[in-house]
Short mmCIF file of C-alpha atoms and ligand atoms in Angstrom, two decimals:
data_model
loop_
_atom_site.label_atom_id
_atom_site.label_comp_id
_atom_site.label_asym_id
_atom_site.label_seq_id
_atom_site.Cartn_x
_atom_site.Cartn_y
_atom_site.Cartn_z
CA MET A 98 29.78 -4.30 -9.89
CA THR A 99 28.44 -0.90 -10.63
CA GLN A 100 27.59 1.00 -7.51
CA HIS A 101 25.41 3.96 -8.13
CA ARG A 102 23.07 4.81 -5.33
CA GLY A 103 20.78 7.71 -4.73
CA ALA A 104 20.33 9.26 -1.31
CA TRP A 105 17.65 11.36 0.30
CA LYS A 106 18.60 14.98 0.85
CA ASN A 107 17.40 14.99 4.43
CA ARG A 108 15.07 13.41 6.92
CA TRP A 109 12.06 15.26 5.55
CA THR A 110 12.41 13.96 2.01
CA PHE A 111 12.76 10.41 3.29
CA MET A 112 9.68 10.84 5.38
CA LEU A 113 7.66 12.25 2.51
CA ALA A 114 8.79 9.54 0.14
CA THR A 115 7.97 6.79 2.61
CA ALA A 116 4.64 8.41 3.40
CA GLY A 117 4.13 8.68 -0.36
CA SER A 118 4.73 4.96 -0.64
CA ALA A 119 2.40 4.15 2.23
CA ILE A 120 -0.43 6.50 1.27
CA GLY A 121 -2.09 5.28 -1.85
CA LEU A 122 -4.93 3.20 -3.17
CA GLY A 123 -4.63 1.06 -0.07
CA ASN A 124 -6.05 3.89 2.03
CA ILE A 125 -8.52 5.41 -0.34
CA TRP A 126 -9.76 2.48 -2.38
CA LYS A 127 -8.96 -0.71 -0.50
CA LEU A 128 -9.46 0.05 3.19
CA PRO A 129 -12.99 1.47 2.78
CA TYR A 130 -14.29 -1.51 0.84
CA MET A 131 -12.55 -4.04 3.06
CA ILE A 132 -14.25 -2.48 6.06
CA GLY A 133 -17.60 -3.08 4.37
CA VAL A 134 -16.83 -6.58 3.18
CA ASN A 135 -15.51 -7.66 6.57
CA GLY A 136 -18.28 -6.49 8.84
CA GLY A 137 -17.40 -2.89 9.73
CA SER A 138 -16.16 -2.15 13.24
CA ALA A 139 -14.89 -5.68 13.86
CA PHE A 140 -12.46 -5.22 11.03
CA VAL A 141 -11.54 -1.64 11.93
CA LEU A 142 -10.58 -2.50 15.49
CA VAL A 143 -8.46 -5.46 14.50
CA PHE A 144 -6.86 -3.38 11.76
CA ILE A 145 -5.90 -0.64 14.23
CA ALA A 146 -4.46 -3.26 16.59
CA CYS A 147 -2.46 -4.75 13.71
CA ILE A 148 -1.05 -1.34 12.81
CA LEU A 149 0.00 -0.69 16.41
CA PHE A 150 1.40 -4.07 17.38
CA VAL A 151 2.63 -5.43 14.07
CA GLY A 152 2.83 -2.61 11.53
CA ILE A 153 4.73 0.00 13.52
CA PRO A 154 7.42 -2.30 14.97
CA LEU A 155 7.92 -4.07 11.64
CA MET A 156 8.18 -0.80 9.77
CA MET A 157 10.99 0.19 12.13
CA THR A 158 12.58 -3.20 11.54
CA GLU A 159 12.39 -2.92 7.78
CA ILE A 160 13.82 0.60 7.66
CA MET A 161 16.53 -0.47 10.08
CA LEU A 162 17.59 -3.43 7.92
CA GLY A 163 17.77 -1.25 4.82
CA ARG A 164 19.73 1.52 6.44
CA ARG A 165 22.18 -0.84 8.07
CA ALA A 166 23.03 -2.49 4.75
CA GLN A 167 22.66 0.52 2.42
CA LYS A 168 21.77 -1.88 -0.39
CA ASN A 169 18.77 -3.20 -2.30
CA PRO A 170 16.79 -5.82 -0.34
CA PHE A 171 18.44 -8.84 -1.98
CA ASN A 172 22.02 -7.69 -1.41
CA ALA A 173 21.04 -6.18 1.90
CA MET A 174 19.83 -9.49 3.30
CA GLN A 175 22.87 -11.22 1.87
CA GLN A 176 25.23 -8.78 3.52
CA LEU A 177 23.41 -8.70 6.84
CA ALA A 178 23.34 -12.51 6.96
CA ASN A 179 27.03 -12.53 6.21
CA GLU A 180 27.76 -10.04 9.00
CA ALA A 181 25.86 -12.27 11.40
CA ASN A 182 27.46 -15.50 10.14
CA ALA A 183 24.03 -16.75 9.15
CA SER A 184 22.84 -18.71 6.14
CA PRO A 185 23.22 -16.91 2.79
CA HIS A 186 19.71 -18.09 1.95
CA TRP A 187 18.32 -15.04 3.72
CA LYS A 188 18.86 -13.21 0.45
CA TYR A 189 15.84 -15.02 -1.00
CA LEU A 190 13.73 -12.96 1.34
CA GLY A 191 14.76 -10.03 -0.85
CA ALA A 192 13.88 -12.01 -3.95
CA MET A 193 10.41 -12.88 -2.68
CA GLY A 194 9.80 -9.19 -2.07
CA MET A 195 10.68 -8.32 -5.63
CA VAL A 196 8.22 -10.88 -6.95
CA ALA A 197 5.53 -9.61 -4.59
CA GLY A 198 6.09 -6.04 -5.80
CA VAL A 199 5.69 -7.07 -9.41
CA LEU A 200 2.49 -9.00 -8.70
CA ILE A 201 1.01 -6.17 -6.65
CA LEU A 202 1.74 -3.56 -9.28
CA GLY A 203 0.09 -5.88 -11.82
CA PHE A 204 -3.30 -5.15 -10.26
CA TYR A 205 -2.47 -1.84 -8.57
CA SER A 206 -1.84 -0.27 -11.94
CA VAL A 207 -5.24 -1.37 -13.23
CA ILE A 208 -6.96 0.31 -10.30
CA GLY A 209 -4.68 3.33 -10.84
CA GLY A 210 -6.15 3.31 -14.34
CA TRP A 211 -9.70 3.42 -12.93
CA VAL A 212 -8.71 6.53 -11.02
CA LEU A 213 -7.28 8.17 -14.13
CA SER A 214 -10.44 7.46 -16.04
CA TYR A 215 -12.44 8.98 -13.19
CA ILE A 216 -10.44 12.19 -13.50
CA THR A 217 -11.71 12.59 -17.04
CA LEU A 218 -15.28 11.67 -16.05
CA ALA A 219 -15.16 14.23 -13.25
CA PHE A 220 -13.68 16.86 -15.51
CA ASN A 221 -16.37 16.32 -18.14
CA GLY A 222 -19.09 16.85 -15.58
CA SER A 223 -20.34 13.25 -15.73
CA PHE A 224 -21.19 13.31 -12.04
CA ASP A 225 -23.46 16.37 -12.13
CA ALA A 226 -26.64 15.57 -10.19
CA ILE A 227 -25.98 11.89 -10.70
CA SER A 228 -28.22 9.28 -9.03
CA ALA A 229 -26.91 6.23 -7.20
CA SER A 230 -27.96 3.91 -9.99
CA GLN A 231 -26.44 6.11 -12.70
CA SER A 232 -23.22 6.15 -10.76
CA SER A 233 -23.15 2.37 -10.55
CA GLN A 234 -23.83 2.19 -14.25
CA ASN A 235 -20.90 4.49 -15.01
CA PHE A 236 -18.64 2.18 -13.11
CA GLU A 237 -20.07 -0.95 -14.74
CA SER A 238 -19.47 0.42 -18.19
CA LEU A 239 -15.83 1.09 -17.34
CA LEU A 240 -15.39 -2.46 -16.03
CA ASN A 241 -17.10 -3.94 -19.05
CA SER A 242 -14.72 -2.33 -21.47
CA PRO A 243 -11.41 -4.22 -21.85
CA TYR A 244 -10.28 -1.49 -24.19
CA LEU A 245 -10.75 1.30 -21.63
CA LEU A 246 -9.25 -0.71 -18.78
CA VAL A 247 -6.16 -1.67 -20.72
CA SER A 248 -5.66 1.84 -22.10
CA TRP A 249 -5.79 3.50 -18.69
CA HIS A 250 -3.65 0.79 -17.16
CA THR A 251 -1.11 1.50 -19.89
CA VAL A 252 -1.11 5.21 -19.11
CA PHE A 253 -0.58 4.48 -15.42
CA MET A 254 2.29 2.09 -16.15
CA VAL A 255 4.02 4.62 -18.39
CA MET A 256 3.72 7.28 -15.69
CA THR A 257 5.12 4.95 -13.05
CA MET A 258 7.99 3.53 -15.02
CA GLY A 259 8.82 7.00 -16.33
CA VAL A 260 9.67 8.16 -12.83
CA VAL A 261 11.44 4.96 -11.87
CA ALA A 262 13.65 5.22 -14.94
CA ARG A 263 14.87 8.61 -13.73
CA GLY A 264 15.62 7.50 -10.19
CA VAL A 265 13.30 7.87 -7.28
CA SER A 266 15.27 10.17 -5.05
CA SER A 267 15.62 12.91 -7.63
CA GLY A 268 12.23 13.63 -9.15
CA LEU A 269 9.38 12.76 -6.96
CA GLU A 270 10.30 13.96 -3.56
CA ARG A 271 9.32 17.53 -4.37
CA ALA A 272 5.88 16.54 -5.56
CA ASN A 273 5.06 14.79 -2.29
CA ASN A 274 5.59 18.03 -0.43
CA ILE A 275 2.42 19.51 -1.83
CA LEU A 276 0.41 16.41 -2.60
CA ILE A 277 -0.06 14.88 0.80
CA PRO A 278 -1.22 18.10 2.49
CA ALA A 279 -3.49 18.80 -0.49
CA LEU A 280 -5.00 15.35 -0.25
CA PHE A 281 -5.75 15.93 3.41
CA ALA A 282 -7.34 19.30 2.68
CA ILE A 283 -9.70 17.96 0.05
CA LEU A 284 -10.54 15.03 2.25
CA LEU A 285 -11.65 17.43 4.97
CA ILE A 286 -13.91 19.19 2.49
CA LEU A 287 -15.37 15.86 1.50
CA LEU A 288 -15.80 14.88 5.11
CA GLY A 289 -17.53 18.18 5.88
CA TYR A 290 -19.91 17.57 3.02
CA SER A 291 -20.60 14.00 4.07
CA MET A 292 -21.30 15.25 7.55
CA SER A 293 -23.86 17.74 6.35
CA VAL A 294 -25.79 15.52 3.94
CA GLY A 295 -24.77 11.99 4.83
CA ASP A 296 -25.58 9.81 7.76
CA MET A 297 -22.42 10.32 9.76
CA GLN A 298 -23.87 8.75 12.86
CA ALA A 299 -24.63 5.50 11.09
CA ALA A 300 -21.18 5.55 9.54
CA TYR A 301 -19.55 6.11 12.88
CA GLN A 302 -21.53 3.33 14.43
CA PHE A 303 -20.77 0.98 11.61
CA MET A 304 -17.04 1.63 11.82
CA PHE A 305 -16.36 2.13 15.50
CA THR A 306 -18.96 0.49 17.74
CA PRO A 307 -17.09 -2.44 19.18
CA ASP A 308 -18.95 -5.67 18.60
CA PHE A 309 -16.49 -8.41 19.28
CA SER A 310 -18.95 -11.08 18.29
CA LYS A 311 -18.52 -9.96 14.70
CA ILE A 312 -14.77 -10.58 14.64
CA THR A 313 -14.25 -13.58 12.38
CA PRO A 314 -10.99 -15.32 11.52
CA VAL A 315 -11.31 -14.07 7.96
CA ALA A 316 -11.64 -10.49 9.20
CA VAL A 317 -8.47 -10.92 11.25
CA LEU A 318 -6.63 -12.41 8.30
CA SER A 319 -7.67 -9.56 6.02
CA ALA A 320 -6.91 -6.91 8.63
CA LEU A 321 -3.40 -8.19 9.20
CA GLY A 322 -2.77 -8.43 5.46
CA HIS A 323 -4.07 -4.93 4.98
CA ALA A 324 -1.85 -3.52 7.73
CA PHE A 325 1.11 -4.73 5.66
CA PHE A 326 -0.36 -3.46 2.43
CA SER A 327 -1.25 -0.07 3.80
CA LEU A 328 2.18 0.59 5.33
CA SER A 329 3.99 -0.89 2.30
CA LEU A 330 5.62 -3.55 4.49
CA GLY A 331 7.01 -7.01 3.92
CA MET A 332 8.42 -6.74 0.43
CA GLY A 333 11.31 -4.33 0.59
CA SER A 334 9.77 -1.00 -0.49
CA VAL A 335 10.46 0.49 2.88
CA MET A 336 13.77 -1.36 3.13
CA VAL A 337 15.05 0.14 -0.09
CA TYR A 338 13.88 3.61 0.92
CA GLY A 339 15.60 3.12 4.26
CA SER A 340 18.77 2.19 2.42
CA TYR A 341 18.91 5.69 0.94
CA LEU A 342 18.63 7.20 4.41
CA GLN A 343 21.39 8.88 6.37
CA ARG A 344 22.46 7.56 9.71
CA ASN A 345 21.39 10.47 11.90
CA VAL A 346 17.63 10.20 11.45
CA SER A 347 15.41 8.69 14.15
CA ILE A 348 13.70 5.65 12.73
CA ALA A 349 11.11 5.43 15.48
CA ASN A 350 9.78 8.98 15.20
CA THR A 351 9.56 8.82 11.45
CA THR A 352 7.76 5.50 11.54
CA ILE A 353 5.20 6.59 14.08
CA CYS A 354 4.37 9.76 12.15
CA ILE A 355 3.94 7.89 8.90
CA ALA A 356 1.83 5.13 10.41
CA LEU A 357 -0.47 7.61 12.12
CA VAL A 358 -1.01 9.77 9.06
CA ASP A 359 -1.53 6.71 6.88
CA THR A 360 -4.09 5.12 9.18
CA LEU A 361 -5.95 8.33 9.94
CA LEU A 362 -6.29 9.13 6.26
CA GLY A 363 -7.78 5.74 5.48
CA LEU A 364 -10.27 5.91 8.33
CA LEU A 365 -11.40 9.43 7.38
CA VAL A 366 -12.06 8.33 3.82
CA GLY A 367 -14.02 5.43 5.27
CA LEU A 368 -16.21 7.74 7.36
CA ALA A 369 -16.88 10.04 4.43
CA ILE A 370 -17.85 7.12 2.24
CA TYR A 371 -20.02 5.23 4.70
CA SER A 372 -22.00 8.25 5.68
CA LEU A 373 -22.95 8.54 2.00
CA VAL A 374 -23.56 4.83 1.67
CA PHE A 375 -26.08 4.82 4.51
CA ALA A 376 -27.77 8.06 3.45
CA ASN A 377 -28.28 6.73 -0.09
CA GLN A 378 -29.37 3.22 0.84
CA LEU A 379 -26.33 1.72 -0.85
CA THR A 380 -24.82 -1.53 0.38
CA PRO A 381 -21.60 -1.36 2.42
CA ASN A 382 -20.25 -4.56 0.92
CA ALA A 383 -19.99 -3.41 -2.68
CA GLY A 384 -16.37 -4.55 -2.93
CA PRO A 385 -13.64 -2.95 -5.05
CA GLY A 386 -16.08 -0.61 -6.81
CA LEU A 387 -17.17 1.10 -3.60
CA ILE A 388 -15.46 4.50 -3.87
CA PHE A 389 -16.10 4.71 -7.59
CA GLN A 390 -19.80 4.24 -7.06
CA THR A 391 -20.34 6.34 -3.94
CA LEU A 392 -18.07 9.35 -4.19
CA PRO A 393 -19.42 10.61 -7.53
CA ILE A 394 -22.86 10.86 -5.90
CA ALA A 395 -21.44 13.17 -3.25
CA PHE A 396 -19.45 15.25 -5.69
CA GLY A 397 -22.35 15.40 -8.13
CA HIS A 398 -24.56 17.16 -5.60
CA MET A 399 -22.21 19.53 -3.81
CA PRO A 400 -21.43 23.13 -4.77
CA PHE A 401 -18.30 23.24 -6.95
CA GLY A 402 -18.55 19.43 -7.05
CA HIS A 403 -17.20 19.36 -10.55
CA LEU A 404 -14.03 21.07 -9.44
CA PHE A 405 -13.62 19.10 -6.21
CA ALA A 406 -14.18 15.78 -7.94
CA THR A 407 -11.54 16.50 -10.54
CA LEU A 408 -9.14 17.62 -7.86
CA PHE A 409 -9.91 14.63 -5.64
CA PHE A 410 -9.34 11.97 -8.28
CA THR A 411 -6.22 13.80 -9.44
CA LEU A 412 -4.81 13.69 -5.95
CA VAL A 413 -5.71 10.04 -5.57
CA ALA A 414 -3.92 9.35 -8.84
CA PHE A 415 -0.83 11.09 -7.50
CA ALA A 416 -1.01 9.13 -4.27
CA ALA A 417 -1.27 5.90 -6.25
CA TRP A 418 1.62 6.97 -8.44
CA THR A 419 4.02 7.59 -5.56
CA SER A 420 3.08 4.19 -4.12
CA ALA A 421 3.44 2.34 -7.41
CA ILE A 422 6.97 3.61 -7.80
CA SER A 423 7.98 2.05 -4.50
CA LEU A 424 6.68 -1.33 -5.65
CA VAL A 425 9.29 -1.65 -8.37
CA GLU A 426 12.17 0.24 -6.83
CA PRO A 427 13.59 -2.81 -4.99
CA THR A 428 13.86 -4.79 -8.22
CA ILE A 429 15.32 -1.94 -10.21
CA ALA A 430 17.83 -1.17 -7.45
CA TRP A 431 18.81 -4.84 -7.47
CA VAL A 432 19.44 -4.86 -11.22
CA VAL A 433 21.35 -1.57 -11.17
CA GLU A 434 23.53 -2.55 -8.23
CA ASN A 435 24.43 -6.00 -9.55
CA THR A 436 24.67 -5.74 -13.31
CA SER A 437 25.81 -3.29 -15.92
CA VAL A 438 22.26 -2.95 -17.26
CA LYS A 439 21.19 0.69 -17.34
CA ARG A 440 18.42 1.82 -15.06
CA ALA A 441 16.25 2.94 -17.96
CA HIS A 442 16.70 -0.35 -19.73
CA ALA A 443 15.82 -2.43 -16.72
CA THR A 444 12.77 -0.27 -16.17
CA VAL A 445 11.40 -0.86 -19.66
CA HIS A 446 11.76 -4.63 -19.38
CA LEU A 447 10.24 -4.89 -15.95
CA GLY A 448 7.50 -2.49 -17.02
CA LEU A 449 6.55 -4.77 -19.91
CA ILE A 450 6.22 -7.79 -17.64
CA ILE A 451 4.00 -5.92 -15.21
CA TRP A 452 2.01 -4.42 -18.06
CA MET A 453 1.16 -7.91 -19.29
CA ILE A 454 0.09 -9.04 -15.86
CA GLY A 455 -2.14 -5.97 -15.74
CA ILE A 456 -3.75 -6.92 -19.03
CA THR A 457 -4.85 -10.25 -17.60
CA VAL A 458 -6.20 -8.42 -14.56
CA SER A 459 -8.12 -6.01 -16.80
CA LEU A 460 -9.69 -8.90 -18.66
CA SER A 461 -10.61 -10.61 -15.42
CA PHE A 462 -13.24 -7.91 -14.88
CA ASN A 463 -15.02 -8.68 -18.13
CA VAL A 464 -14.23 -11.33 -20.77
CA TRP A 465 -12.35 -13.54 -18.31
CA GLN A 466 -14.76 -12.93 -15.49
CA ASP A 467 -15.32 -16.64 -15.01
CA VAL A 468 -11.69 -17.69 -15.17
CA THR A 469 -10.50 -18.91 -11.78
CA ILE A 470 -6.94 -19.58 -10.71
CA VAL A 471 -7.04 -21.16 -7.26
CA PHE A 472 -9.84 -21.84 -4.77
CA GLY A 473 -12.40 -20.34 -7.09
CA LEU A 474 -10.67 -16.95 -7.08
CA GLY A 475 -10.39 -14.91 -10.26
CA ILE A 476 -7.16 -13.35 -11.50
CA PHE A 477 -7.52 -10.09 -9.60
CA ASP A 478 -8.53 -11.79 -6.35
CA THR A 479 -5.77 -14.37 -6.63
CA LEU A 480 -3.07 -11.72 -7.01
CA ASP A 481 -4.53 -9.61 -4.24
CA LYS A 482 -4.94 -12.44 -1.72
CA LEU A 483 -1.67 -14.14 -2.57
CA THR A 484 0.32 -10.98 -1.98
CA SER A 485 -1.59 -9.32 0.88
CA THR A 486 -2.43 -12.33 2.98
CA ILE A 487 0.56 -14.56 2.27
CA MET A 488 3.63 -12.96 0.75
CA LEU A 489 3.68 -9.68 2.68
CA PRO A 490 3.05 -11.20 6.13
CA LEU A 491 5.58 -13.94 5.37
CA GLY A 492 8.15 -11.35 4.34
CA GLY A 493 7.41 -9.37 7.49
CA LEU A 494 7.67 -12.46 9.68
CA LEU A 495 11.07 -13.35 8.27
CA MET A 496 12.36 -9.79 8.62
CA ALA A 497 11.20 -9.70 12.23
CA LEU A 498 12.88 -13.02 13.01
CA PHE A 499 16.06 -11.96 11.29
CA ALA A 500 16.24 -8.62 13.09
CA GLY A 501 15.28 -10.11 16.43
CA TYR A 502 17.21 -13.35 16.52
CA VAL A 503 19.88 -13.41 13.83
CA MET A 504 21.26 -9.93 13.49
CA GLN A 505 23.94 -8.86 15.92
CA LYS A 506 22.54 -7.09 18.92
CA HIS A 507 24.78 -4.06 18.77
CA HIS A 508 23.95 -3.54 15.10
CA ARG A 509 20.24 -3.29 15.71
CA GLN A 510 20.76 -1.18 18.80
CA ASP A 511 23.00 1.20 16.88
CA GLU A 512 20.53 1.61 14.07
CA LEU A 513 17.40 1.95 16.17
CA ASN A 514 19.13 4.17 18.69
CA LEU A 515 16.27 4.04 21.19
CA GLY A 516 16.02 4.71 24.90
CA ARG A 517 15.79 1.69 27.09
CA SER A 518 12.04 1.40 27.48
CA TYR A 519 11.35 2.09 23.81
CA TYR A 520 13.90 -0.48 22.81
CA THR A 521 12.21 -3.03 25.05
CA ALA A 522 8.84 -2.18 23.55
CA TRP A 523 10.22 -2.68 20.06
CA LYS A 524 11.85 -5.93 21.09
CA ILE A 525 8.72 -7.40 22.63
CA THR A 526 6.56 -6.52 19.65
CA ASN A 527 9.14 -7.42 17.01
CA ASN A 528 10.41 -10.61 18.60
CA ILE A 529 7.26 -12.01 20.11
CA ILE A 530 3.92 -10.34 19.42
CA ALA A 531 4.23 -9.72 15.69
CA PRO A 532 5.68 -13.14 14.79
CA LEU A 533 3.06 -14.90 16.90
CA ALA A 534 0.24 -12.94 15.33
CA ILE A 535 1.46 -13.73 11.84
CA LEU A 536 2.04 -17.39 12.65
CA MET A 537 -1.42 -17.75 14.09
CA VAL A 538 -2.95 -16.31 10.98
CA PHE A 539 -0.88 -18.67 8.83
CA LEU A 540 -1.94 -21.67 10.87
CA TYR A 541 -5.52 -20.65 10.36
CA LEU A 542 -4.93 -20.33 6.59
CA LEU A 543 -3.37 -23.78 6.48
CA GLY A 544 -6.46 -25.10 8.20
CA LEU A 545 -8.61 -23.44 5.57
CA ILE A 546 -6.63 -24.92 2.74
CA GLY A 547 -6.00 -28.29 4.33
N1 LIG B 211 0.98 1.11 0.63
C1 LIG B 211 0.50 1.41 -0.67
C2 LIG B 211 -0.97 1.77 -0.57
O1 LIG B 211 -1.53 1.76 0.49
C3 LIG B 211 0.77 0.32 -1.68
C4 LIG B 211 2.18 -0.16 -1.65
C5 LIG B 211 3.29 0.52 -2.04
C6 LIG B 211 2.61 -1.37 -1.11
N2 LIG B 211 4.41 -0.22 -1.80
C7 LIG B 211 4.02 -1.40 -1.23
C8 LIG B 211 1.94 -2.44 -0.56
C9 LIG B 211 4.74 -2.48 -0.75
C10 LIG B 211 2.66 -3.52 -0.09
C11 LIG B 211 4.07 -3.53 -0.18
O2 LIG B 211 -1.60 2.06 -1.53
#
């Protein structure tokens, strides 16, 4: 066994890295379009509830499991099960997470590629005074070109695996320091612009006016899945980051900060986008292309738009990059900690597998548009739904059950180190509310399939 593990320098670097994992395309690309596809405020409210009652407690759980074991998710679950005299099969929970990470990065990297290509479009002034239909055309021509999609996906993969090969806790933590605040700053500029020219009132109404009649089972299913996706939960990203964390850091405070920043960021992007959507008579349910079709219109008409657009897509690319890294770290940590294979070597091999998955995803937007995998879903949709609505919640459910019912009580108390009432709150949400919510959603899914 070779044991070579990185460690965060302090609490702040852990927090930035975990925030870097959480903040990504999920907030800027996925949340806004899911709000539109799932009926606006109905989805937003359920999503916020999922973050509070499922996401936050399970994020604490996942960090806690990682830090207790100080190992990659597979070995961590094995060791924790051993400590608790439980079945060794718990280790397969770690294995499922690795597979989920690979599948997610398979499509994540393609969307990361879209963002990279939009940096060059922005830089070349392609958005100047652009109309809504021109903007949609720009996006269509990107999607219709397998060559462009695969090329940009390749660039994104090389960037991601390049960092992973070096080791996560050495290179990237410094970058996060500047990136996240910068992303917030430019978002505020965008929001200010949307407020002045867009229809902020309509956007606000669309996103926040409670209309419980619009809450459908599918909206609940998607909201729960997205809570996991947005906070990077259920597959071991957060567990492996927690395993590099020192013992003296408060898990609860860190988690709450990250969850708040992550959720706020996504909702602000949503407001900025929908106020433009309504002012330009665009449709809210445009799907995955939403930000790529709407934001250029805003940038194309604002003073210094050229500059802001380039900066914005660059920051989004960075955010996606720091998230992508966390998707493969569990697998790489597993290889490095269990075999004599070198980190760089493992990274290249895993990178090639994911790259190939990404090629099929790229083709699913054009030449393989009509290829369906299951239930009439294309390649991209299959990967997305399989991971977000099944694998991540299942992983989260099992982690919650393990932490709540299998792990020794004094171990979880030691790690969480919470006052009495906070501990009770964690326990009720982790042991009862979150598992029930996930189970209910699964039962509904089974009904759909059955
Ligand atoms: N949370 C990231 C985002 O919002 C994506 C991500 C990174 C992720 N690691 C993950 C999603 C682990 C699920 C599981 O963009």
